[in-house]
Tab-separated table of C-alpha atoms (C1' of nucleotides) in Angstrom:
chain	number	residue	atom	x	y	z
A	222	UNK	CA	15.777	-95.056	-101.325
A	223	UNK	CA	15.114	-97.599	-98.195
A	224	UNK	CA	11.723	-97.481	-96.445
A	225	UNK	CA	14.381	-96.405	-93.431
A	226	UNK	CA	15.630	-93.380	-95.284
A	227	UNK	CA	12.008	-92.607	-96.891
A	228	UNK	CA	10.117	-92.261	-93.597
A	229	UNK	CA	12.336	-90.149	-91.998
A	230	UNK	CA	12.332	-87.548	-94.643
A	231	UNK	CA	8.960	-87.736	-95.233
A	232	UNK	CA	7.064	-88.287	-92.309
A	233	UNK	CA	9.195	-87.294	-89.153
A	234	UNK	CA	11.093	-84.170	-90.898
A	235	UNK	CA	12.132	-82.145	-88.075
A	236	UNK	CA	13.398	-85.569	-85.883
A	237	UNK	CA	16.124	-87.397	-85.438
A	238	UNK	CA	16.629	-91.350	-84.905
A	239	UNK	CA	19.189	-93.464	-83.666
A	240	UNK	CA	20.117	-96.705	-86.311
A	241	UNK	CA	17.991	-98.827	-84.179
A	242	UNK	CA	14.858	-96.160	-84.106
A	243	UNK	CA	15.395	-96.080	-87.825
A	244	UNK	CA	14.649	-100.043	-87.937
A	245	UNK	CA	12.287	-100.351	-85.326
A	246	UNK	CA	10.381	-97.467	-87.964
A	247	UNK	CA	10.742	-98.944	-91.114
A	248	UNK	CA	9.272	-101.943	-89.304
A	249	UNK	CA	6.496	-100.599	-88.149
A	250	UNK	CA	5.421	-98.458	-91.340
A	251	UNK	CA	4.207	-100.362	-94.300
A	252	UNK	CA	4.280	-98.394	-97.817
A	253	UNK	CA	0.713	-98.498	-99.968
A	254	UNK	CA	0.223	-97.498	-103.167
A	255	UNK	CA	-3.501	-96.761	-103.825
A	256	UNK	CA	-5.419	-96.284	-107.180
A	257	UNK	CA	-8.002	-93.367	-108.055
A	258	UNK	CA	-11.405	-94.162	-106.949
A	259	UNK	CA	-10.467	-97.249	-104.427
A	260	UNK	CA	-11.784	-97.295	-100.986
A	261	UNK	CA	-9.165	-97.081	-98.031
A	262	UNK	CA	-11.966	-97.853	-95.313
A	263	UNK	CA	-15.569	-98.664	-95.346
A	264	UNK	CA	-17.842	-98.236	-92.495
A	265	UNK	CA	-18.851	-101.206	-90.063
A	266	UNK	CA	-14.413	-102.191	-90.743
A	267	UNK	CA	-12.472	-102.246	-87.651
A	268	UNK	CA	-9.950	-99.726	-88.090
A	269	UNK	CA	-6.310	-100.993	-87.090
A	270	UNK	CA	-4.724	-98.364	-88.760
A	271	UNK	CA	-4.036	-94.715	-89.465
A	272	UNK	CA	-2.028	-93.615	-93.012
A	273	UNK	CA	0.437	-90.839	-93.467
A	274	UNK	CA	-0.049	-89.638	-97.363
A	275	UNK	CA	3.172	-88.887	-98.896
A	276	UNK	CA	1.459	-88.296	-102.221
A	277	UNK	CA	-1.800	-87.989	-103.516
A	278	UNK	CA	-5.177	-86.889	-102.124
A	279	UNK	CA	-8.209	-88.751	-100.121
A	280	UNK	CA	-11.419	-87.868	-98.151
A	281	UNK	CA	-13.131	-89.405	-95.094
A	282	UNK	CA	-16.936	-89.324	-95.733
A	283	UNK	CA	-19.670	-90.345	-93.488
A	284	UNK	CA	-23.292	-91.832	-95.329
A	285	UNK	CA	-26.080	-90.595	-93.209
A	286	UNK	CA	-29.043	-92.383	-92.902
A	287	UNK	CA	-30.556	-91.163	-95.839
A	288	UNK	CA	-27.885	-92.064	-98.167
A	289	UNK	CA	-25.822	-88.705	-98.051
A	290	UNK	CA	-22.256	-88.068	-98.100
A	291	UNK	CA	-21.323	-85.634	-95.480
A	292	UNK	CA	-16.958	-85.420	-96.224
A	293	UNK	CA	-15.459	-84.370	-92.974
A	294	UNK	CA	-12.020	-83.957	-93.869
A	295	UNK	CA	-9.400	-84.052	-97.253
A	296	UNK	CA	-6.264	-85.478	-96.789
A	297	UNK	CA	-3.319	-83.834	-99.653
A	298	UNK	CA	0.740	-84.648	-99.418
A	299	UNK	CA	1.837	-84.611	-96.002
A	300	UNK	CA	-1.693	-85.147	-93.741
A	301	UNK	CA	-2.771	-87.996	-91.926
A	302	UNK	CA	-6.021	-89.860	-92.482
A	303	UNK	CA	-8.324	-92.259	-90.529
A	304	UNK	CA	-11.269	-92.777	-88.950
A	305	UNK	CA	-9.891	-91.384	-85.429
A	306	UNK	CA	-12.660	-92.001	-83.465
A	307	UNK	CA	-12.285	-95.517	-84.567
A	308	UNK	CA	-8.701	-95.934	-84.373
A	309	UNK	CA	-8.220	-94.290	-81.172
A	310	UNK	CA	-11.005	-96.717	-79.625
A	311	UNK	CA	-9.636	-99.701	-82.018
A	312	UNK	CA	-13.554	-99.817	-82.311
A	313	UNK	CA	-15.430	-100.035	-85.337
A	314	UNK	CA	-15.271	-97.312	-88.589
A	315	UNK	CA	-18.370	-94.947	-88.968
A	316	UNK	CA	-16.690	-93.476	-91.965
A	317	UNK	CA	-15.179	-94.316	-95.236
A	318	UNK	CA	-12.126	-92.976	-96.924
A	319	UNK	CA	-11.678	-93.124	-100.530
A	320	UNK	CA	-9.048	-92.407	-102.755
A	321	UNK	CA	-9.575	-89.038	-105.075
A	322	UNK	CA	-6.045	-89.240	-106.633
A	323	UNK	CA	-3.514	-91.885	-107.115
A	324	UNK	CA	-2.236	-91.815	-103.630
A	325	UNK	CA	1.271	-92.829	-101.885
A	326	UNK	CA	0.344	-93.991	-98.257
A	327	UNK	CA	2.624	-95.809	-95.043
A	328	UNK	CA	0.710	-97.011	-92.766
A	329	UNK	CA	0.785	-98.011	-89.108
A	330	UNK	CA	-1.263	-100.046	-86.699
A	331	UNK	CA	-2.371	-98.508	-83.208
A	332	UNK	CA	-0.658	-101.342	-81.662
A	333	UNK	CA	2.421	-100.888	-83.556
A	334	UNK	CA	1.798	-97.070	-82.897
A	335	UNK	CA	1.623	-97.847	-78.650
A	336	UNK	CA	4.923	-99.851	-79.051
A	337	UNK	CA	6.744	-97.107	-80.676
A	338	UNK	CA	5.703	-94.565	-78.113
A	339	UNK	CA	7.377	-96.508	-75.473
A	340	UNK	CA	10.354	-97.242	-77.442
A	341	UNK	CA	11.116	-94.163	-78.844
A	342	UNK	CA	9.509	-91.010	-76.320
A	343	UNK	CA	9.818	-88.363	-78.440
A	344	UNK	CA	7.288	-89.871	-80.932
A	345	UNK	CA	4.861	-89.165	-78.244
A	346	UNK	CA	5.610	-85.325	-78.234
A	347	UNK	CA	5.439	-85.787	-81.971
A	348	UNK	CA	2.049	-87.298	-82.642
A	349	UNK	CA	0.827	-85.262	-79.453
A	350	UNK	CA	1.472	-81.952	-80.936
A	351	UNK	CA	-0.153	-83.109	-84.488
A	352	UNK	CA	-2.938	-83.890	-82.507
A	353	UNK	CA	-2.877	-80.542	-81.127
A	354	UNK	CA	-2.989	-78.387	-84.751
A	355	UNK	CA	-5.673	-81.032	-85.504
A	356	UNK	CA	-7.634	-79.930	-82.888
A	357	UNK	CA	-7.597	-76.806	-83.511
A	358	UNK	CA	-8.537	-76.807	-87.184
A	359	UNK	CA	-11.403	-79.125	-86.419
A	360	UNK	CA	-12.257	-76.183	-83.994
A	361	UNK	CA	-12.133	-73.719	-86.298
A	362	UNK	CA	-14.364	-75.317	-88.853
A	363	UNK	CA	-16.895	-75.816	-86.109
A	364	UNK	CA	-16.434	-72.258	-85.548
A	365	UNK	CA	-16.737	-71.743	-89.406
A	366	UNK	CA	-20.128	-73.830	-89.924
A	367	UNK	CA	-21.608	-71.810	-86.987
A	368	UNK	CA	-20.524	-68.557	-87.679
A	369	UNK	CA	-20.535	-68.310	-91.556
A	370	UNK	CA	-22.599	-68.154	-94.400
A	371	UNK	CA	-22.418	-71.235	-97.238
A	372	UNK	CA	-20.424	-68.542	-99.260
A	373	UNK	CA	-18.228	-67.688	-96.595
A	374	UNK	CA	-17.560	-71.350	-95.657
A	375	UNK	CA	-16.675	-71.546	-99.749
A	376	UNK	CA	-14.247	-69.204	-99.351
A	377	UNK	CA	-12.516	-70.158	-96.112
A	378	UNK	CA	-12.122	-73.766	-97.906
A	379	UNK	CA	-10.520	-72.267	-101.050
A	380	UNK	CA	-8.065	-69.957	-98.675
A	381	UNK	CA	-7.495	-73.047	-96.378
A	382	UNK	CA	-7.074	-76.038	-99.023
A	383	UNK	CA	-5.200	-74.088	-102.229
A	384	UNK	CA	-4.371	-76.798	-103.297
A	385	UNK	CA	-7.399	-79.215	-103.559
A	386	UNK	CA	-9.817	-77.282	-105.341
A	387	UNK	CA	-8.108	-78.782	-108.936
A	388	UNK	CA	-8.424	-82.291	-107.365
A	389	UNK	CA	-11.538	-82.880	-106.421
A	390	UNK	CA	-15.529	-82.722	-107.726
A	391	UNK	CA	-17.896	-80.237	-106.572
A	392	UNK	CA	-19.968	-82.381	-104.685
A	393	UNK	CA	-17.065	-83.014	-102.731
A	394	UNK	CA	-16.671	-79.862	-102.044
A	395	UNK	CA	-20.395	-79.595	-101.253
A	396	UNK	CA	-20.347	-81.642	-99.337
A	397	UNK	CA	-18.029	-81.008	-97.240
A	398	UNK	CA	-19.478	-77.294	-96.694
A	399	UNK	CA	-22.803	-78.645	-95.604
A	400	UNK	CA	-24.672	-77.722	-98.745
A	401	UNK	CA	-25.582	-79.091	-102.057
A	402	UNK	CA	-24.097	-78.744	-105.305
A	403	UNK	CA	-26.816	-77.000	-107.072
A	404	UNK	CA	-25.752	-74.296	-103.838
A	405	UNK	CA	-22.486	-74.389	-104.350
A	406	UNK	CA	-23.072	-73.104	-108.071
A	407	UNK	CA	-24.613	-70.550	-107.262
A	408	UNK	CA	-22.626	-69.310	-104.980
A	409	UNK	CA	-19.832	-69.525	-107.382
A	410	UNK	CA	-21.848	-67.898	-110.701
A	411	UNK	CA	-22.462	-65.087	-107.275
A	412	UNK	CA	-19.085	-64.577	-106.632
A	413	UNK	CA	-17.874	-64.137	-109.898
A	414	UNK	CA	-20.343	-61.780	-110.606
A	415	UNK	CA	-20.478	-60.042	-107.455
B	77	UNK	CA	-7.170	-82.025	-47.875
B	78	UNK	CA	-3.647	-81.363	-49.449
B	79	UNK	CA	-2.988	-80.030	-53.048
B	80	UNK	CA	-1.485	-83.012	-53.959
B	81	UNK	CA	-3.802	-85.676	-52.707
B	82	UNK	CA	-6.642	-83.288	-54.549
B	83	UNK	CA	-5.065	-83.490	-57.777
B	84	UNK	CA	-3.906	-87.282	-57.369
B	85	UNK	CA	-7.500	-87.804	-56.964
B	86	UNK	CA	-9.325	-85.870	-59.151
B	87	UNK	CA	-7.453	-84.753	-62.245
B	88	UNK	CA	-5.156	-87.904	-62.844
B	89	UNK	CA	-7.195	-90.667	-61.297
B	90	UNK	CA	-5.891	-93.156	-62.545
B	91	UNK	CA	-2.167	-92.731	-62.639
B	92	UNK	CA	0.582	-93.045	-59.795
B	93	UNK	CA	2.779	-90.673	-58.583
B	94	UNK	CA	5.837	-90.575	-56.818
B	95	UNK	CA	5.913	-88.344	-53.473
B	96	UNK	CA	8.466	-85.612	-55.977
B	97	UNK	CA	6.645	-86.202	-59.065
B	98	UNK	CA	3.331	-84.924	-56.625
B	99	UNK	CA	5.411	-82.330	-55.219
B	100	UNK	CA	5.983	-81.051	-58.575
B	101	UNK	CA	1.966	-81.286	-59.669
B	102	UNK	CA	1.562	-79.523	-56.590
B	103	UNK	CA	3.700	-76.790	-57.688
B	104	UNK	CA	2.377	-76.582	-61.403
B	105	UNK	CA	-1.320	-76.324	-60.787
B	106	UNK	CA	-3.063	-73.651	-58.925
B	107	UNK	CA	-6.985	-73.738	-57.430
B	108	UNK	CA	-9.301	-70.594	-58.640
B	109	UNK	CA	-12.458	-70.069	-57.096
B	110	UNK	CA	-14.636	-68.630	-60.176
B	111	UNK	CA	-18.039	-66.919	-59.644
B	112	UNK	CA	-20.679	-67.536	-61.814
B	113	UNK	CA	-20.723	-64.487	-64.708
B	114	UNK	CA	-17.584	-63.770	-64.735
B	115	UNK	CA	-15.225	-64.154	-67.784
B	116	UNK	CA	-12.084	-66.336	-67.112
B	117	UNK	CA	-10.738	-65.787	-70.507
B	118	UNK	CA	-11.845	-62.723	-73.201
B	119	UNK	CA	-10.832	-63.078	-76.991
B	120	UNK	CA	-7.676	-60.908	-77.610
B	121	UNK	CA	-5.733	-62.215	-74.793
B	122	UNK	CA	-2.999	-64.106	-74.521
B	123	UNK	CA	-3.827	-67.527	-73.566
B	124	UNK	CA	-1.329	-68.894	-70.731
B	125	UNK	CA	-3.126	-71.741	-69.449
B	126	UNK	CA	-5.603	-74.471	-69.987
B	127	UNK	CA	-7.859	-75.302	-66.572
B	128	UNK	CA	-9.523	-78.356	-65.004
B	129	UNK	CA	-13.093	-77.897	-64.103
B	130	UNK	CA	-13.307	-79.942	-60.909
B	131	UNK	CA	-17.042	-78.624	-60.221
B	132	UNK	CA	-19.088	-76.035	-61.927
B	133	UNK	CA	-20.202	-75.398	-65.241
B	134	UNK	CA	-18.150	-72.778	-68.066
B	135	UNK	CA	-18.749	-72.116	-72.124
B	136	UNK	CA	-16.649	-71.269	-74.365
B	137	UNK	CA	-17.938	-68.944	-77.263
B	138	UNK	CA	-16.829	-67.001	-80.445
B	139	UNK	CA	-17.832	-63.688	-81.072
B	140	UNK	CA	-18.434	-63.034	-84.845
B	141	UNK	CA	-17.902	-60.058	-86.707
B	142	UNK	CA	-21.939	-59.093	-86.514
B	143	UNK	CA	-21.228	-59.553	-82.582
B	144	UNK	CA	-23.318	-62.861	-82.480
B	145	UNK	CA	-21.923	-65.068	-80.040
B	146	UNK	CA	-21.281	-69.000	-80.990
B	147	UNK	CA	-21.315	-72.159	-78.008
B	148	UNK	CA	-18.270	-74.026	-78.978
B	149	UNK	CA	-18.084	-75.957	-75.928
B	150	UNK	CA	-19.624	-76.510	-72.936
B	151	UNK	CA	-17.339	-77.726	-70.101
B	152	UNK	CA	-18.298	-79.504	-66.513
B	153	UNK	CA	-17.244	-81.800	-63.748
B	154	UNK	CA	-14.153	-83.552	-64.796
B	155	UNK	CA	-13.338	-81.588	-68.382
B	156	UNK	CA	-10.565	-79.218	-69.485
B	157	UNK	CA	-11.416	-75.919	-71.190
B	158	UNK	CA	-8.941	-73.419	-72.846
B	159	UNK	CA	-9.065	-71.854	-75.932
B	160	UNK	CA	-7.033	-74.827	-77.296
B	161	UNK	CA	-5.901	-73.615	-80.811
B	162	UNK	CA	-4.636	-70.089	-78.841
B	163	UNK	CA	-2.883	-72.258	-75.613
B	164	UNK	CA	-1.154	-74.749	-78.176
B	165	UNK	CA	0.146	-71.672	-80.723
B	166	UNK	CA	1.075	-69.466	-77.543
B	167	UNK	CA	-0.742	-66.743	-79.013
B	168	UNK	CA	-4.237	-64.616	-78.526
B	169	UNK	CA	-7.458	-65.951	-78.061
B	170	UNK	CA	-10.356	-65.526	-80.074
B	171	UNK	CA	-12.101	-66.850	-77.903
B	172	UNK	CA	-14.435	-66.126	-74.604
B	173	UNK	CA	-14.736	-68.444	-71.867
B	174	UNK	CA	-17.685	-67.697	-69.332
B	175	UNK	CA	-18.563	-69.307	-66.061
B	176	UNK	CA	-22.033	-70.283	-65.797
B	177	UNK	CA	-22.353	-72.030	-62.269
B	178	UNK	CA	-19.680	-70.779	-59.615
B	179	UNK	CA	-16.898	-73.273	-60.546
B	180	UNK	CA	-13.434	-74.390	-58.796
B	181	UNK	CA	-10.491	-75.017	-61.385
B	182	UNK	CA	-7.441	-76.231	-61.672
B	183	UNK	CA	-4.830	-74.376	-63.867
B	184	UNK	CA	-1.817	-75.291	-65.263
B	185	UNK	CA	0.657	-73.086	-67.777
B	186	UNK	CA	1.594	-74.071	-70.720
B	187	UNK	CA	5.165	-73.938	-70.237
B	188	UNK	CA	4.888	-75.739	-67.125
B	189	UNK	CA	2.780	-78.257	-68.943
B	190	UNK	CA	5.933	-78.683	-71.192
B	191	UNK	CA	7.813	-78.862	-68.290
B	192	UNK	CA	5.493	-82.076	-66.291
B	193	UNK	CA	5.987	-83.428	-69.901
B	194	UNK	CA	9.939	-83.851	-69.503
B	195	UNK	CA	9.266	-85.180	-66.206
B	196	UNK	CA	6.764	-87.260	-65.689
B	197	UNK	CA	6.811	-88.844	-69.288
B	198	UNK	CA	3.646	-90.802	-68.211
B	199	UNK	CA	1.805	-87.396	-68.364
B	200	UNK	CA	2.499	-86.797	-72.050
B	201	UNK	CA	0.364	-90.059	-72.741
B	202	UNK	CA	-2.247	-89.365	-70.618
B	203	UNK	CA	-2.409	-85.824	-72.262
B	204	UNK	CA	-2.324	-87.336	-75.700
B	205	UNK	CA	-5.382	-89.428	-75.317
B	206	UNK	CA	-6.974	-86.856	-73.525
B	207	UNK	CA	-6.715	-84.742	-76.885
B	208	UNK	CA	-8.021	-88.419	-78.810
B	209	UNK	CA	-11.245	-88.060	-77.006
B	210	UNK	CA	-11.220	-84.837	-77.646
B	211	UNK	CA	-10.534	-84.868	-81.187
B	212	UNK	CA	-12.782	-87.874	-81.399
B	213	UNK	CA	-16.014	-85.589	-79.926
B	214	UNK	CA	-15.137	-82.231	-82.117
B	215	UNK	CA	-15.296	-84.766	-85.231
B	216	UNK	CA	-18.513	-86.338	-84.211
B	217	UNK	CA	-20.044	-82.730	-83.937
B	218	UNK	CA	-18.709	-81.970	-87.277
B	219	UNK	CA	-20.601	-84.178	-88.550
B	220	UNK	CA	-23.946	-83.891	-86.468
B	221	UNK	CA	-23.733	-79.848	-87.999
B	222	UNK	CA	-23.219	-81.599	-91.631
B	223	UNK	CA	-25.697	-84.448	-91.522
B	224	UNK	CA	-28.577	-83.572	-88.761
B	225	UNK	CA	-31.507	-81.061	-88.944
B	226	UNK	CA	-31.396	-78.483	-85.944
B	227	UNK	CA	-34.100	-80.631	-84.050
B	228	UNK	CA	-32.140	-83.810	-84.208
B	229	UNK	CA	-29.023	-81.538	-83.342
B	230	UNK	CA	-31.088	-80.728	-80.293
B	231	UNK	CA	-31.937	-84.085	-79.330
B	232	UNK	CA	-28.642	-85.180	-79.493
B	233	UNK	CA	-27.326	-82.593	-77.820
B	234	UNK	CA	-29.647	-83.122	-74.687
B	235	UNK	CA	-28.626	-87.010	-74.536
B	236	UNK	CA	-24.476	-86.013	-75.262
B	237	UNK	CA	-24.872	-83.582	-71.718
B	238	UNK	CA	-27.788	-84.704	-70.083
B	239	UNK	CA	-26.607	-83.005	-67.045
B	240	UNK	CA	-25.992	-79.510	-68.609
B	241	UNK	CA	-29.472	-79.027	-69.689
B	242	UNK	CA	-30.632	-77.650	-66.514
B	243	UNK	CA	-27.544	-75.152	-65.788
B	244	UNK	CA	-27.375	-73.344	-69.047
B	245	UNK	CA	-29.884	-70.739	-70.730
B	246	UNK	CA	-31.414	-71.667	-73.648
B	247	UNK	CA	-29.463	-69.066	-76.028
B	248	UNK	CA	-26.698	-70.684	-75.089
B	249	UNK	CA	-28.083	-74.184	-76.514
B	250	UNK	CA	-29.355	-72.413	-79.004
B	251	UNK	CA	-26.020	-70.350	-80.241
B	252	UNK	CA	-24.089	-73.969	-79.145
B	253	UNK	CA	-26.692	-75.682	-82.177
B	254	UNK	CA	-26.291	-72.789	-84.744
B	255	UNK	CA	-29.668	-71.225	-83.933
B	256	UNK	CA	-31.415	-68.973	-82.692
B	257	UNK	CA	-33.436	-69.229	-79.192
B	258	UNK	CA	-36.659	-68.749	-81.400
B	259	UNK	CA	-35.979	-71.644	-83.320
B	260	UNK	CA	-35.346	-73.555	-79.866
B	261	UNK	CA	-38.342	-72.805	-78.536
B	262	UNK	CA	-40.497	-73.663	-81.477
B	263	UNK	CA	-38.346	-76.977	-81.279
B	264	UNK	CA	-38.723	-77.376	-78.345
B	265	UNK	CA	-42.730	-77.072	-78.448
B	266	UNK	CA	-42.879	-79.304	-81.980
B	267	UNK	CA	-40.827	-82.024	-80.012
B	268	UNK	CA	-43.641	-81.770	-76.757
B	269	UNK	CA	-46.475	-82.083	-79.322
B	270	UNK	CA	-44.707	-84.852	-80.866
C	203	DT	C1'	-12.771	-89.479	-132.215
C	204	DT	C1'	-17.239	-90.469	-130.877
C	205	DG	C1'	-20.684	-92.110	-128.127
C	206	DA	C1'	-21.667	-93.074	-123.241
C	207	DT	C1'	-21.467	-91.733	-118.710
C	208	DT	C1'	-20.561	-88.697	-115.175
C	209	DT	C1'	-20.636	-84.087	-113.419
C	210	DA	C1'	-22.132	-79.259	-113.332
C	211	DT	C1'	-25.444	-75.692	-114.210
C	212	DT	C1'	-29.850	-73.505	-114.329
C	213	DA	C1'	-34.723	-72.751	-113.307
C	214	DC	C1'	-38.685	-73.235	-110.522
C	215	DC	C1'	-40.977	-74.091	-106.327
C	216	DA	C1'	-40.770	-75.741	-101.297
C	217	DT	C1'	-39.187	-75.346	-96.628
C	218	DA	C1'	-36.239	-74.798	-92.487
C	219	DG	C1'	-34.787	-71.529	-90.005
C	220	DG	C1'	-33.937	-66.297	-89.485
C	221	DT	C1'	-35.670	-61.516	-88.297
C	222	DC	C1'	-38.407	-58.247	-86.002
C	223	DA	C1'	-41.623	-57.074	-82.695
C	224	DA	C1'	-44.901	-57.865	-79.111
C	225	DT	C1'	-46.046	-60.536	-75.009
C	226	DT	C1'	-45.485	-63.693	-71.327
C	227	DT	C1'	-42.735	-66.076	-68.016
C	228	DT	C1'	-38.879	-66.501	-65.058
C	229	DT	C1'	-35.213	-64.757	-62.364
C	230	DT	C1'	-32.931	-61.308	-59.811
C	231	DT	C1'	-32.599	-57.619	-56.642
C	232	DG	C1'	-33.766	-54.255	-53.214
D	135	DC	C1'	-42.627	-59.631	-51.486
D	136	DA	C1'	-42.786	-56.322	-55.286
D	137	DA	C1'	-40.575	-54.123	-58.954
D	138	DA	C1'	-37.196	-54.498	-62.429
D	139	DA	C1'	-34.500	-57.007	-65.441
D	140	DA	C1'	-33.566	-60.987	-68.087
D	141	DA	C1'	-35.099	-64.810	-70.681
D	142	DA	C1'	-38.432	-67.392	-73.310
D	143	DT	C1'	-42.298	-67.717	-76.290
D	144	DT	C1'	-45.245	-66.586	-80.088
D	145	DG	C1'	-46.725	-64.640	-84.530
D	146	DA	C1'	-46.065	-62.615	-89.114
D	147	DC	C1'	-43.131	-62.320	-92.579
D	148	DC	C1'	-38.529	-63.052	-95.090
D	149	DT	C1'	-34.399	-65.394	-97.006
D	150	DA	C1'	-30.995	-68.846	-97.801
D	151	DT	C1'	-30.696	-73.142	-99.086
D	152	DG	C1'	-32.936	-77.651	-100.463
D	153	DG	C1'	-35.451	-80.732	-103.881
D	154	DT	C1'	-36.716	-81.975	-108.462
D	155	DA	C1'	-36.000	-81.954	-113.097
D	156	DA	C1'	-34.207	-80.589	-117.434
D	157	DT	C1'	-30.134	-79.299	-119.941
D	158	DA	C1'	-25.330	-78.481	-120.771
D	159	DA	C1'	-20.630	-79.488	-120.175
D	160	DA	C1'	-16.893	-82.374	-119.129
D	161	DT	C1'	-14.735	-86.766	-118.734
D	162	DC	C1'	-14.085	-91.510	-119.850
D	163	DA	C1'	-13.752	-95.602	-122.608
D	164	DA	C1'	-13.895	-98.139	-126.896
DNA sequence: TTGATTTATTACCATAGGTCAATTTTTTTG
DNA sequence: CAAAAAAATTGACCTATGGTAATAAATCAA
């Protein structure tokens, strides 16, 4: 299948492009296939890019000073991944990414990214209204880790990410919910009980 | 001082307008005067527009199921409030939004947003990294809740709105942090002793 | 397959922050 | 300005979650 071909079916599913848009795409996007365990992005990098995962599954993590891993988001099949405060300021990262499973990734550049807005509009629309529903689901965690118990929280991440739970370790999952994983078994050995 | 002119020069400083494409503005924003107290959005309701807080001070806040109310953002001079994920679905809010110093807004639908969009394409850019910054801030917060302790929270909440300190009651810092005012206050005297 | 390494669980004690209740301070209103 | 209402502080006690450490289970690598 040609990159053209591949990123419209992937990524932009519900658009349409002329010949040209197609090739002005495929240029843009580079494919990247990434092993288990690598690291995407370290912090104190200048982020140029931001990655559309067609296949596999990653986290963005920030290392306090202290030495912890706080994971702010997973990225499965279909989600994009950066450090957006970075990108978006083409400024340097504060977080990493790794790789948690074999992964399938294009990637684009900002500045390749601010070409293809003006070339092709409706990408604009596009990437506004993913920014939107990302928005909004970083406003519901925030809603989530002020509202809800560590239990609750636990729950609301299986519900929201189905799919993850197999993939990853339980300190990820620790610490993404804000607690640590001798918490986090509890709360499960609770749960099952309770 | 006209409509136009007003939003020209406060809401989209920086851009350029053509005499129709401010006629059009003109039409698609309207000025409310809001008293302090009252509630310019209540959870349950659909959400029609986001607003422009040209002066004044507003909150929004979540009300959980144990009726505890939770700051999710704080909005002054020169910010946009909504609740975003209910204005970008279309559908109800869960969400409160409360004036806390008599404010003037500006208002605009979302269908009329959609509307500037097809326009004045220059709009849908400025939008879209509107929503960067704003994506970029939520994120940071996520990760102040994951990584700081509630009196570092505190502290960097005083330098990230130095200028809201003074309008707001402390239970709203306090529900805004994930605490309660009791915990603020002995914060708060801990931080004086130093 | 087996030993080595990584990850998860459990137990015990420590602590940040919550709850309840009383009191003081500040703000609002007539 | 005084009285009433709202907000903030303080104290005593409680609870959820953290830290440390030992053990068990799972995964990896030869």
């Amino acid at each position: 299948m040609s990159i053209e071909t591949e990123l419209v079916e992937t990524i932009f599913k519900n658009l349409t492009f002329t010949f040209e848009e197609k090739q002005l795409l495929a240029q843009s996007f580079k494919k990247l296939n990434l092993p288990k365990h690598s690291l995407l992005l370290e912090a104190g990098q200048q982020v140029y890019d931001q990655y559309f995962v067609a296949d596999g599954c990653l986290r963005t993590y920030y290392i306090d000073p202290e030495g912890k891993e706080h994971t702010v988001q997973f990225a499965i099949e279909d989600w994009w991944i950066s450090d957006y405060t970075a990108f978006f300021s083409s400024s340097k990262a504060v977080m990493n990414i790794e790789c948690i499973q074999d992964a399938i990734l294009f990637k684009i550049s900002k500045e390749d990214m601010e070409l293809l807005y003006l070339k092709i509009p409706k990408l604009e629309s596009f990437f506004r209204k993913k920014m939107e529903r990302a928005f909004a689901s970083f406003q519901k965690r925030i809603i989530s880790n002020l509202a809800q118990s560590a239990s609750e929280r636990y729950l609301s991440f299986v519900n929201f990410y189905p799919n993850i739970e197999q993939n990853v370790k339980n300190y990820h999952i620790a610490s993404y919910l804000g607690i640590t994983t001798q918490s986090l078994s509890r709360i499960r050995k609770e749960l099952v009980k309770g």
